[in-house]
Amino acid sequence: MAASASLVAAGLPQIRPSLSPNRRCSVKDRPCQSASLPAPSARLSCRCLSASSPRRWQFDVDHSGLRLYKKKSHTWTRYSSRFPGRVSRSRYPGLSGCISCTVNQRKGSLYLDYLPRAFLDRSSFHLSRRTPRLHIPSATVGPEEPHATGTALPGGLLEKQELGIFDLEREAAELGLENFLKSDLPSHPKLYRGQLGNGLRYLILPNKVPPSRFEAHMEVHVGSIDEEDDEQGIAHMIEHVAFLGSKKREKLLGTGARSNAYTDFHHTVFHIHSPTTAKDSGEDLLPSVLDALNEIAFHPKFLASRVEKERRAILSELQMMNTIEYRVDCQLLQHLHSENKLSKRFPIGLEDQIKKWDAEKIRKFHERWYFPANATLYIVGDIDNISKTVAQIEAVFGQTTGENETPVPPTPSAFGAMASFLVPKIPAGLAGSATQDRAGSFNQAKVTRKERHAVRPPVVHNWSLPGNQADVKPPQIFQHELLQNFSINMFCKIPVSKVHTYGDLRNVLMKRIFLSALHFRINTRYKSSNPPFTSVELDHSDSGREGCTVTTLTVTAEPKNWQSAIRVAVQEVRRLKEFGVTKGELTRYMDALIKDSEQLAAMIDNVSSVDNLDFIMESDALGHTVMDQRQGHESLVAVAGTVTLEEVNAIGAKVLEFISDFGKPSAPNPAAVVACIPKKVHSDEAGEIEFQITPGEIVAAIKTGLDQPIEAEPELEVPKELISTSELQSLRLQRMPSFVPLTPESNVTKNHDKETGITQCQLSNGIRINYKISQSESRGGVMRLIVGGGRAAESSDSRGAVIVGVRTLSEGGRVGNFSREQVELFCVNNLINCSLESTEEFISMEFRFTLRDNGMRAAFQLLHMVLEHSVWLDDAFDRARQLYLSYYRSIPKSLERSTAHKLMLAMLNGDERFIEPTPISLQCLSLESVKDAVMNQFVGDNMEVSIVGDFTEEEIESCILDYLGTARSTRCSGRLFPSEPVVFRPGPSGLQSQEVFLKDTDERACAYIAGPAPNRWGFTADGKDLFQTVDEISIGDDVQLHSEESSVEVKGAESSTRSKLRSHPLFFGVTLGLLAEIINSRLFTTVRDSLGLTYDVSFELNLFDRLELGWYVISVTSTPGKVHKAVDACKNVLRSLHSNNIVQRELDRAKRTLLMRHEAEIKANAYWLGLLAHLQASSVPRKDISCIKELTCLYEAATVEDIYLAYDQLKVDESSLYTCIGIAGAQAGEEIGGVLEDGETDDGMQGVIPVGGRGLSTMTRPTT
């Protein structure tokens, strides 16, 4: 993970090739990568998504023909492994998004994954990287998709939802509470809705972030739920063929646009993220984007050659997706929705059917469902002229019809009881004077109109209702040899409660408070001891794609503890239901939610277009009123004052009745209870033994938890501050904090760069400080402490000490005399989110905070206490060590992890600092050894703190001096790392080409190809400094004369510009990043598109900052029959850059991709933290302010010859290349235990693979 993290840390806009966001994958971009299992933690996660849930279980089949837009707005980005990838964290996990339907990282959901908290461990392994994150099919409810459908206006009249801001308190007083709560919530004032004469609905929202760009999403209301028995997977197939077969989409590739697509239960979505104008000509790009979407959705060419290409890709995708996590999610869906088609229509489809369809079969399905009246167009972005945009929509789509169809007007009776949900009503009078905006447009009434199908395959749910115990289904058990741990899911299904009124919003708020209390209670109470569970999660969420609200209790535990884990979880749920939340909890969580809502409202002008669009699409699907952030906050404040403790406890108790009253006639029947268990478990005495449980034993464990005595929750005293004013004054007098000269040669104590706004300074105790004042995120801030060393500093007799030590600190959660509970509540009250992380190069702590109510000072107090008064506990160490032991034992059950593990051991000569610590190493550790390994790195001149936020110079420097300046003054006694040199195994070696076999019921295959590279600053593992020889490097006549195009470009380049780039510290970082984009494009074109050997292939660079080495990795998924050919093809692409020369067009495209990412993220505070990292680190001497100031021009100045200079530093010869192929199947040749290094054993390799939840099977993956 370290190397990946350092990409942003060094100031690069994303050296890695395009990665898909967590929630979906891409079509031309490769599929999304998942950070498979970070080491598990004992925690409870509550999710209350009632007001507007995220797209859970998107079974995305994304196909991105252009570069995928990587969403990152107000999020933490963490790099979760050595095989790079990104995982977004919400701003204040657990309080992400106000309840009032404002936009947040979970697309406006009421999401309670974590409350703001301290010491969340973000450490993970580079070997975990490549397990694909799959998404479950997200389904909606019925015949008519509610997205923007309440606009049945004649002639395509334009609507504008517009309500002024009014005095809610005065209105409440005038109406009385009861009438006020019945009154409607305000609608988004800038959201435009309209409908063409052919039935196409559209929504337009002007949004300035990012500037000069827009999102255009075409959502066709058809998905896997509409397939007949012999068509399973055909909607996904059409998505692939239509998207990648579009010539008009391909023409956008040179404009800076990025595109993708996905399919789920009820939708197929094609989306394009584009600049508003062409860079060279200034031409308006919206018409071209709309034209491409029109061709993709309504006029695709079903060429036999394209159908065959995509058939091969989908069959490869199907095998790639079929991980054990995916299979678990499918099992959960099958039992949850056993009464309807949602249990039988996963978007990826069935292999035997996919192999049979011809172009005519696919065309007929398209004719049946793909027509304007069955689609909705969303446009969100930097749009100034709405009337012009509407005219452009009419010009492109107005003449598109459903051929040979006569109008079939939908009738309300066709929708039955679901009519109001499926077709939300639009307030009267919203059309305004819109008709004159359309003056002069053609008469659409003459166009033949094909209507949306009035009756679609029905989705009927069996609701969880009380009273009929005869209908209760017994617990279902899914057992598999690849499962590592025990998990159980208890489901409850009810109809969606649409949020239209203040009363609806009030109910959501009360549920949120109630579930927040449950989250905190389990997380803190049991984290302070040795909990019987690995995690407990409570999810309460609406799903438009499934047409219901689902409450889920998920308990995960080691198999030996499964009964105790169920009892504890059920007991806590029952305690909360019986006694309710306390007055203190009500006040605490209400205040936190309002603060977060206020923060979001203040950032109304900084929400990205894609976040706004996602929120609107999901809110419309659920039938919720769409508000902007400011309206949401005002509405939340208006209802917050009406909430009482009794009502919170009453409404919250109803959510939990299916658990707390399990088995009683008055309780709602669970929709399903599903346990997922391993076939064998590890016993210290007997080794591998069979594991069996019965449905009756599960029921008995639940009832035992319900029968045990419980007591009311005591009130906790929450500290208002961690350091008192008197303590602070005493510290300042004692340690006399001050800023000192940055260098011995200068008296300058503060260096401020006006162009970037960055200020650098150094404290008298040696701590180096970088800060930047930024108003991009109003009254918000972020801070990161980087401590040099990390796992590279581990000695040979203490492998794993750093990573286990960081986990121990996280598990304990105490500072000074404050308990874990008090510290976490301090974070809740001050809206602080804090995480700890260990990488190969450093340890880091990250904070996100608000500047309201002294939130920044509170964050600095917490950092001070960690530096000065951290508490190390024996039981926390025991838990940390056990977690990593379980994690290690899980490796042989994961094809991707075991394959990567074996490759890394071979390439890095068995260096355990780059893999998970082994059981032998873990047993050698002690509390004292891990404490020393961590705290010996926390010395003054080895620490760098960067802060970015909306503060003043006086505010930030006061905090710096008070809380960082008063930390003890300690100095490094010597260079901390690496304790031993990091070396690549010398070749040739018998370990350079290896295979791993995994016994499995289903076939899959993957492979990794890796080799040495320099680090970001031009240093290599064999001790070379490439800058000493860069001017002497010969690139050969074949490259110098590789093309006329390049020769002209080189001749025209000014020698001074070229010399500046080649002498710049970031020369290799920049050129290697561009090279990675070029190689990725070639891999996709050759290995996937032309040869059809894979669905997912990628080239990724891992460039360190402090360690003097790097490496590259090609990751490829395939089938057992094709994987060896796929590996050979990847090697050929990698080695053919001299024979198949890079041309200027490829370089230009790579530049646009990286620069667009940089421009899209440059306003985010978290991105600036990455740019500031290592700016003053003595172990990264080449990084200076120019690496940030000149980043854009460095990319623009790069030539093809520069790219070849970088390419020639990669070792791609046979003696340097390492390959490992993993094959899973019933006939796999040997057990995967052979993955372990010499001296390791696979006895009892029981691991922890998280299988709770149903998030992996609802959407297809990217087509690319």
GROMACS .gro file of N, CA and C in nm, residues 188-260:
model
  219
  188HIS      N    1  -3.547   2.078  -0.497
  188HIS     CA    2  -3.421   2.137  -0.545
  188HIS      C    3  -3.451   2.253  -0.640
  189PRO      N    4  -3.402   2.374  -0.610
  189PRO     CA    5  -3.440   2.491  -0.691
  189PRO      C    6  -3.375   2.498  -0.828
  190LYS      N    7  -3.270   2.421  -0.852
  190LYS     CA    8  -3.200   2.432  -0.980
  190LYS      C    9  -3.218   2.311  -1.071
  191LEU      N   10  -3.300   2.217  -1.028
  191LEU     CA   11  -3.317   2.094  -1.104
  191LEU      C   12  -3.427   2.110  -1.208
  192TYR      N   13  -3.392   2.093  -1.336
  192TYR     CA   14  -3.486   2.105  -1.447
  192TYR      C   15  -3.525   1.967  -1.495
  193ARG      N   16  -3.654   1.949  -1.521
  193ARG     CA   17  -3.702   1.822  -1.575
  193ARG      C   18  -3.780   1.850  -1.703
  194GLY      N   19  -3.776   1.758  -1.795
  194GLY     CA   20  -3.852   1.775  -1.917
  194GLY      C   21  -3.876   1.642  -1.985
  195GLN      N   22  -3.957   1.644  -2.092
  195GLN     CA   23  -3.988   1.523  -2.166
  195GLN      C   24  -4.010   1.557  -2.312
  196LEU      N   25  -3.946   1.481  -2.400
  196LEU     CA   26  -3.964   1.501  -2.543
  196LEU      C   27  -4.093   1.435  -2.589
  197GLY      N   28  -4.132   1.469  -2.711
  197GLY     CA   29  -4.255   1.413  -2.766
  197GLY      C   30  -4.248   1.263  -2.784
  198ASN      N   31  -4.128   1.207  -2.800
  198ASN     CA   32  -4.115   1.062  -2.815
  198ASN      C   33  -4.108   0.990  -2.681
  199GLY      N   34  -4.122   1.064  -2.572
  199GLY     CA   35  -4.127   1.003  -2.441
  199GLY      C   36  -3.998   1.007  -2.362
  200LEU      N   37  -3.887   1.048  -2.423
  200LEU     CA   38  -3.760   1.054  -2.351
  200LEU      C   39  -3.768   1.160  -2.242
  201ARG      N   40  -3.741   1.120  -2.121
  201ARG     CA   41  -3.738   1.213  -2.009
  201ARG      C   42  -3.596   1.261  -1.989
  202TYR      N   43  -3.581   1.384  -1.942
  202TYR     CA   44  -3.447   1.435  -1.915
  202TYR      C   45  -3.448   1.523  -1.792
  203LEU      N   46  -3.334   1.527  -1.723
  203LEU     CA   47  -3.311   1.614  -1.609
  203LEU      C   48  -3.182   1.689  -1.630
  204ILE      N   49  -3.181   1.817  -1.596
  204ILE     CA   50  -3.064   1.901  -1.613
  204ILE      C   51  -3.037   1.974  -1.483
  205LEU      N   52  -2.912   1.969  -1.438
  205LEU     CA   53  -2.873   2.041  -1.316
  205LEU      C   54  -2.742   2.115  -1.341
  206PRO      N   55  -2.745   2.248  -1.343
  206PRO     CA   56  -2.619   2.323  -1.353
  206PRO      C   57  -2.534   2.302  -1.228
  207ASN      N   58  -2.405   2.277  -1.248
  207ASN     CA   59  -2.314   2.252  -1.135
  207ASN      C   60  -2.172   2.285  -1.180
  208LYS      N   61  -2.101   2.364  -1.102
  208LYS     CA   62  -1.973   2.418  -1.145
  208LYS      C   63  -1.851   2.335  -1.103
  209VAL      N   64  -1.873   2.221  -1.040
  209VAL     CA   65  -1.760   2.141  -0.993
  209VAL      C   66  -1.764   2.003  -1.058
  210PRO      N   67  -1.660   1.965  -1.132
  210PRO     CA   68  -1.544   2.045  -1.170
  210PRO      C   69  -1.580   2.144  -1.280
  211PRO      N   70  -1.508   2.255  -1.290
  211PRO     CA   71  -1.540   2.357  -1.391
  211PRO      C   72  -1.516   2.306  -1.532
  212SER      N   73  -1.597   2.356  -1.622
  212SER     CA   74  -1.582   2.328  -1.767
  212SER      C   75  -1.593   2.180  -1.800
  213ARG      N   76  -1.673   2.107  -1.720
  213ARG     CA   77  -1.697   1.965  -1.747
  213ARG      C   78  -1.842   1.934  -1.714
  214PHE      N   79  -1.891   1.823  -1.769
  214PHE     CA   80  -2.028   1.783  -1.740
  214PHE      C   81  -2.038   1.631  -1.744
  215GLU      N   82  -2.143   1.580  -1.680
  215GLU     CA   83  -2.178   1.438  -1.680
  215GLU      C   84  -2.304   1.421  -1.764
  216ALA      N   85  -2.304   1.325  -1.854
  216ALA     CA   86  -2.425   1.290  -1.930
  216ALA      C   87  -2.448   1.140  -1.914
  217HIS      N   88  -2.558   1.104  -1.850
  217HIS     CA   89  -2.590   0.964  -1.824
  217HIS      C   90  -2.722   0.929  -1.893
  218MET      N   91  -2.719   0.828  -1.976
  218MET     CA   92  -2.841   0.777  -2.038
  218MET      C   93  -2.881   0.649  -1.965
  219GLU      N   94  -2.993   0.654  -1.899
  219GLU     CA   95  -3.040   0.539  -1.824
  219GLU      C   96  -3.158   0.476  -1.897
  220VAL      N   97  -3.137   0.355  -1.946
  220VAL     CA   98  -3.244   0.281  -2.013
  220VAL      C   99  -3.305   0.188  -1.908
  221HIS      N  100  -3.436   0.190  -1.894
  221HIS     CA  101  -3.502   0.117  -1.786
  221HIS      C  102  -3.526  -0.028  -1.826
  222VAL      N  103  -3.416  -0.097  -1.841
  222VAL     CA  104  -3.420  -0.239  -1.872
  222VAL      C  105  -3.298  -0.302  -1.807
  223GLY      N  106  -3.317  -0.419  -1.753
  223GLY     CA  107  -3.207  -0.490  -1.690
  223GLY      C  108  -3.234  -0.638  -1.689
  224SER      N  109  -3.164  -0.708  -1.606
  224SER     CA  110  -3.175  -0.853  -1.607
  224SER      C  111  -3.312  -0.902  -1.564
  225ILE      N  112  -3.387  -0.821  -1.491
  225ILE     CA  113  -3.519  -0.864  -1.445
  225ILE      C  114  -3.616  -0.877  -1.563
  226ASP      N  115  -3.583  -0.815  -1.676
  226ASP     CA  116  -3.671  -0.817  -1.793
  226ASP      C  117  -3.639  -0.932  -1.887
  227GLU      N  118  -3.541  -1.012  -1.855
  227GLU     CA  119  -3.500  -1.121  -1.943
  227GLU      C  120  -3.591  -1.242  -1.924
  228GLU      N  121  -3.618  -1.309  -2.036
  228GLU     CA  122  -3.692  -1.435  -2.029
  228GLU      C  123  -3.597  -1.547  -1.987
  229ASP      N  124  -3.652  -1.664  -1.970
  229ASP     CA  125  -3.571  -1.775  -1.919
  229ASP      C  126  -3.452  -1.808  -2.009
  230ASP      N  127  -3.468  -1.785  -2.141
  230ASP     CA  128  -3.358  -1.816  -2.233
  230ASP      C  129  -3.275  -1.693  -2.268
  231GLU      N  130  -3.288  -1.586  -2.189
  231GLU     CA  131  -3.218  -1.461  -2.219
  231GLU      C  132  -3.133  -1.415  -2.101
  232GLN      N  133  -3.093  -1.500  -2.014
  232GLN     CA  134  -3.028  -1.459  -1.890
  232GLN      C  135  -2.885  -1.411  -1.915
  233GLY      N  136  -2.869  -1.279  -1.907
  233GLY     CA  137  -2.743  -1.213  -1.935
  233GLY      C  138  -2.744  -1.133  -2.063
  234ILE      N  139  -2.857  -1.130  -2.132
  234ILE     CA  140  -2.860  -1.065  -2.263
  234ILE      C  141  -2.858  -0.912  -2.252
  235ALA      N  142  -2.915  -0.857  -2.143
  235ALA     CA  143  -2.907  -0.711  -2.123
  235ALA      C  144  -2.763  -0.668  -2.105
  236HIS      N  145  -2.688  -0.747  -2.033
  236HIS     CA  146  -2.546  -0.720  -2.014
  236HIS      C  147  -2.471  -0.730  -2.146
  237MET      N  148  -2.504  -0.831  -2.224
  237MET     CA  149  -2.441  -0.848  -2.355
  237MET      C  150  -2.466  -0.726  -2.444
  238ILE      N  151  -2.589  -0.677  -2.445
  238ILE     CA  152  -2.621  -0.559  -2.527
  238ILE      C  153  -2.541  -0.439  -2.480
  239GLU      N  154  -2.528  -0.425  -2.350
  239GLU     CA  155  -2.449  -0.314  -2.297
  239GLU      C  156  -2.308  -0.317  -2.353
  240HIS      N  157  -2.245  -0.432  -2.351
  240HIS     CA  158  -2.110  -0.447  -2.405
  240HIS      C  159  -2.106  -0.412  -2.554
  241VAL      N  160  -2.191  -0.476  -2.629
  241VAL     CA  161  -2.186  -0.462  -2.775
  241VAL      C  162  -2.220  -0.319  -2.817
  242ALA      N  163  -2.323  -0.262  -2.756
  242ALA     CA  164  -2.364  -0.126  -2.794
  242ALA      C  165  -2.258  -0.024  -2.757
  243PHE      N  166  -2.202  -0.039  -2.640
  243PHE     CA  167  -2.106   0.060  -2.592
  243PHE      C  168  -1.975   0.053  -2.671
  244LEU      N  169  -1.916  -0.064  -2.675
  244LEU     CA  170  -1.785  -0.075  -2.739
  244LEU      C  171  -1.794  -0.076  -2.891
  245GLY      N  172  -1.914  -0.095  -2.943
  245GLY     CA  173  -1.928  -0.092  -3.089
  245GLY      C  174  -1.959   0.045  -3.144
  246SER      N  175  -1.969   0.145  -3.058
  246SER     CA  176  -2.006   0.280  -3.104
  246SER      C  177  -1.887   0.355  -3.161
  247LYS      N  178  -1.894   0.391  -3.288
  247LYS     CA  179  -1.789   0.470  -3.351
  247LYS      C  180  -1.792   0.614  -3.303
  248LYS      N  181  -1.911   0.665  -3.276
  248LYS     CA  182  -1.921   0.803  -3.229
  248LYS      C  183  -1.862   0.819  -3.090
  249ARG      N  184  -1.873   0.717  -3.008
  249ARG     CA  185  -1.809   0.722  -2.878
  249ARG      C  186  -1.657   0.721  -2.894
  250GLU      N  187  -1.609   0.641  -2.987
  250GLU     CA  188  -1.464   0.634  -3.009
  250GLU      C  189  -1.408   0.769  -3.051
  251LYS      N  190  -1.487   0.847  -3.126
  251LYS     CA  191  -1.439   0.979  -3.172
  251LYS      C  192  -1.417   1.076  -3.056
  252LEU      N  193  -1.479   1.047  -2.943
  252LEU     CA  194  -1.462   1.135  -2.827
  252LEU      C  195  -1.331   1.108  -2.753
  253LEU      N  196  -1.261   1.001  -2.790
  253LEU     CA  197  -1.142   0.962  -2.716
  253LEU      C  198  -1.037   1.072  -2.714
  254GLY      N  199  -1.026   1.149  -2.817
  254GLY     CA  200  -0.924   1.253  -2.822
  254GLY      C  201  -0.964   1.384  -2.758
  255THR      N  202  -1.084   1.391  -2.704
  255THR     CA  203  -1.134   1.519  -2.651
  255THR      C  204  -1.112   1.536  -2.502
  256GLY      N  205  -1.070   1.431  -2.435
  256GLY     CA  206  -1.060   1.437  -2.290
  256GLY      C  207  -1.182   1.381  -2.220
  257ALA      N  208  -1.274   1.323  -2.297
  257ALA     CA  209  -1.394   1.263  -2.238
  257ALA      C  210  -1.360   1.124  -2.186
  258ARG      N  211  -1.437   1.080  -2.085
  258ARG     CA  212  -1.424   0.945  -2.032
  258ARG      C  213  -1.563   0.886  -2.023
  259SER      N  214  -1.575   0.758  -2.048
  259SER     CA  215  -1.708   0.699  -2.053
  259SER      C  216  -1.708   0.561  -1.991
  260ASN      N  217  -1.828   0.512  -1.964
  260ASN     CA  218  -1.843   0.383  -1.902
  260ASN      C  219  -1.987   0.339  -1.914
   0.00000   0.00000   0.00000
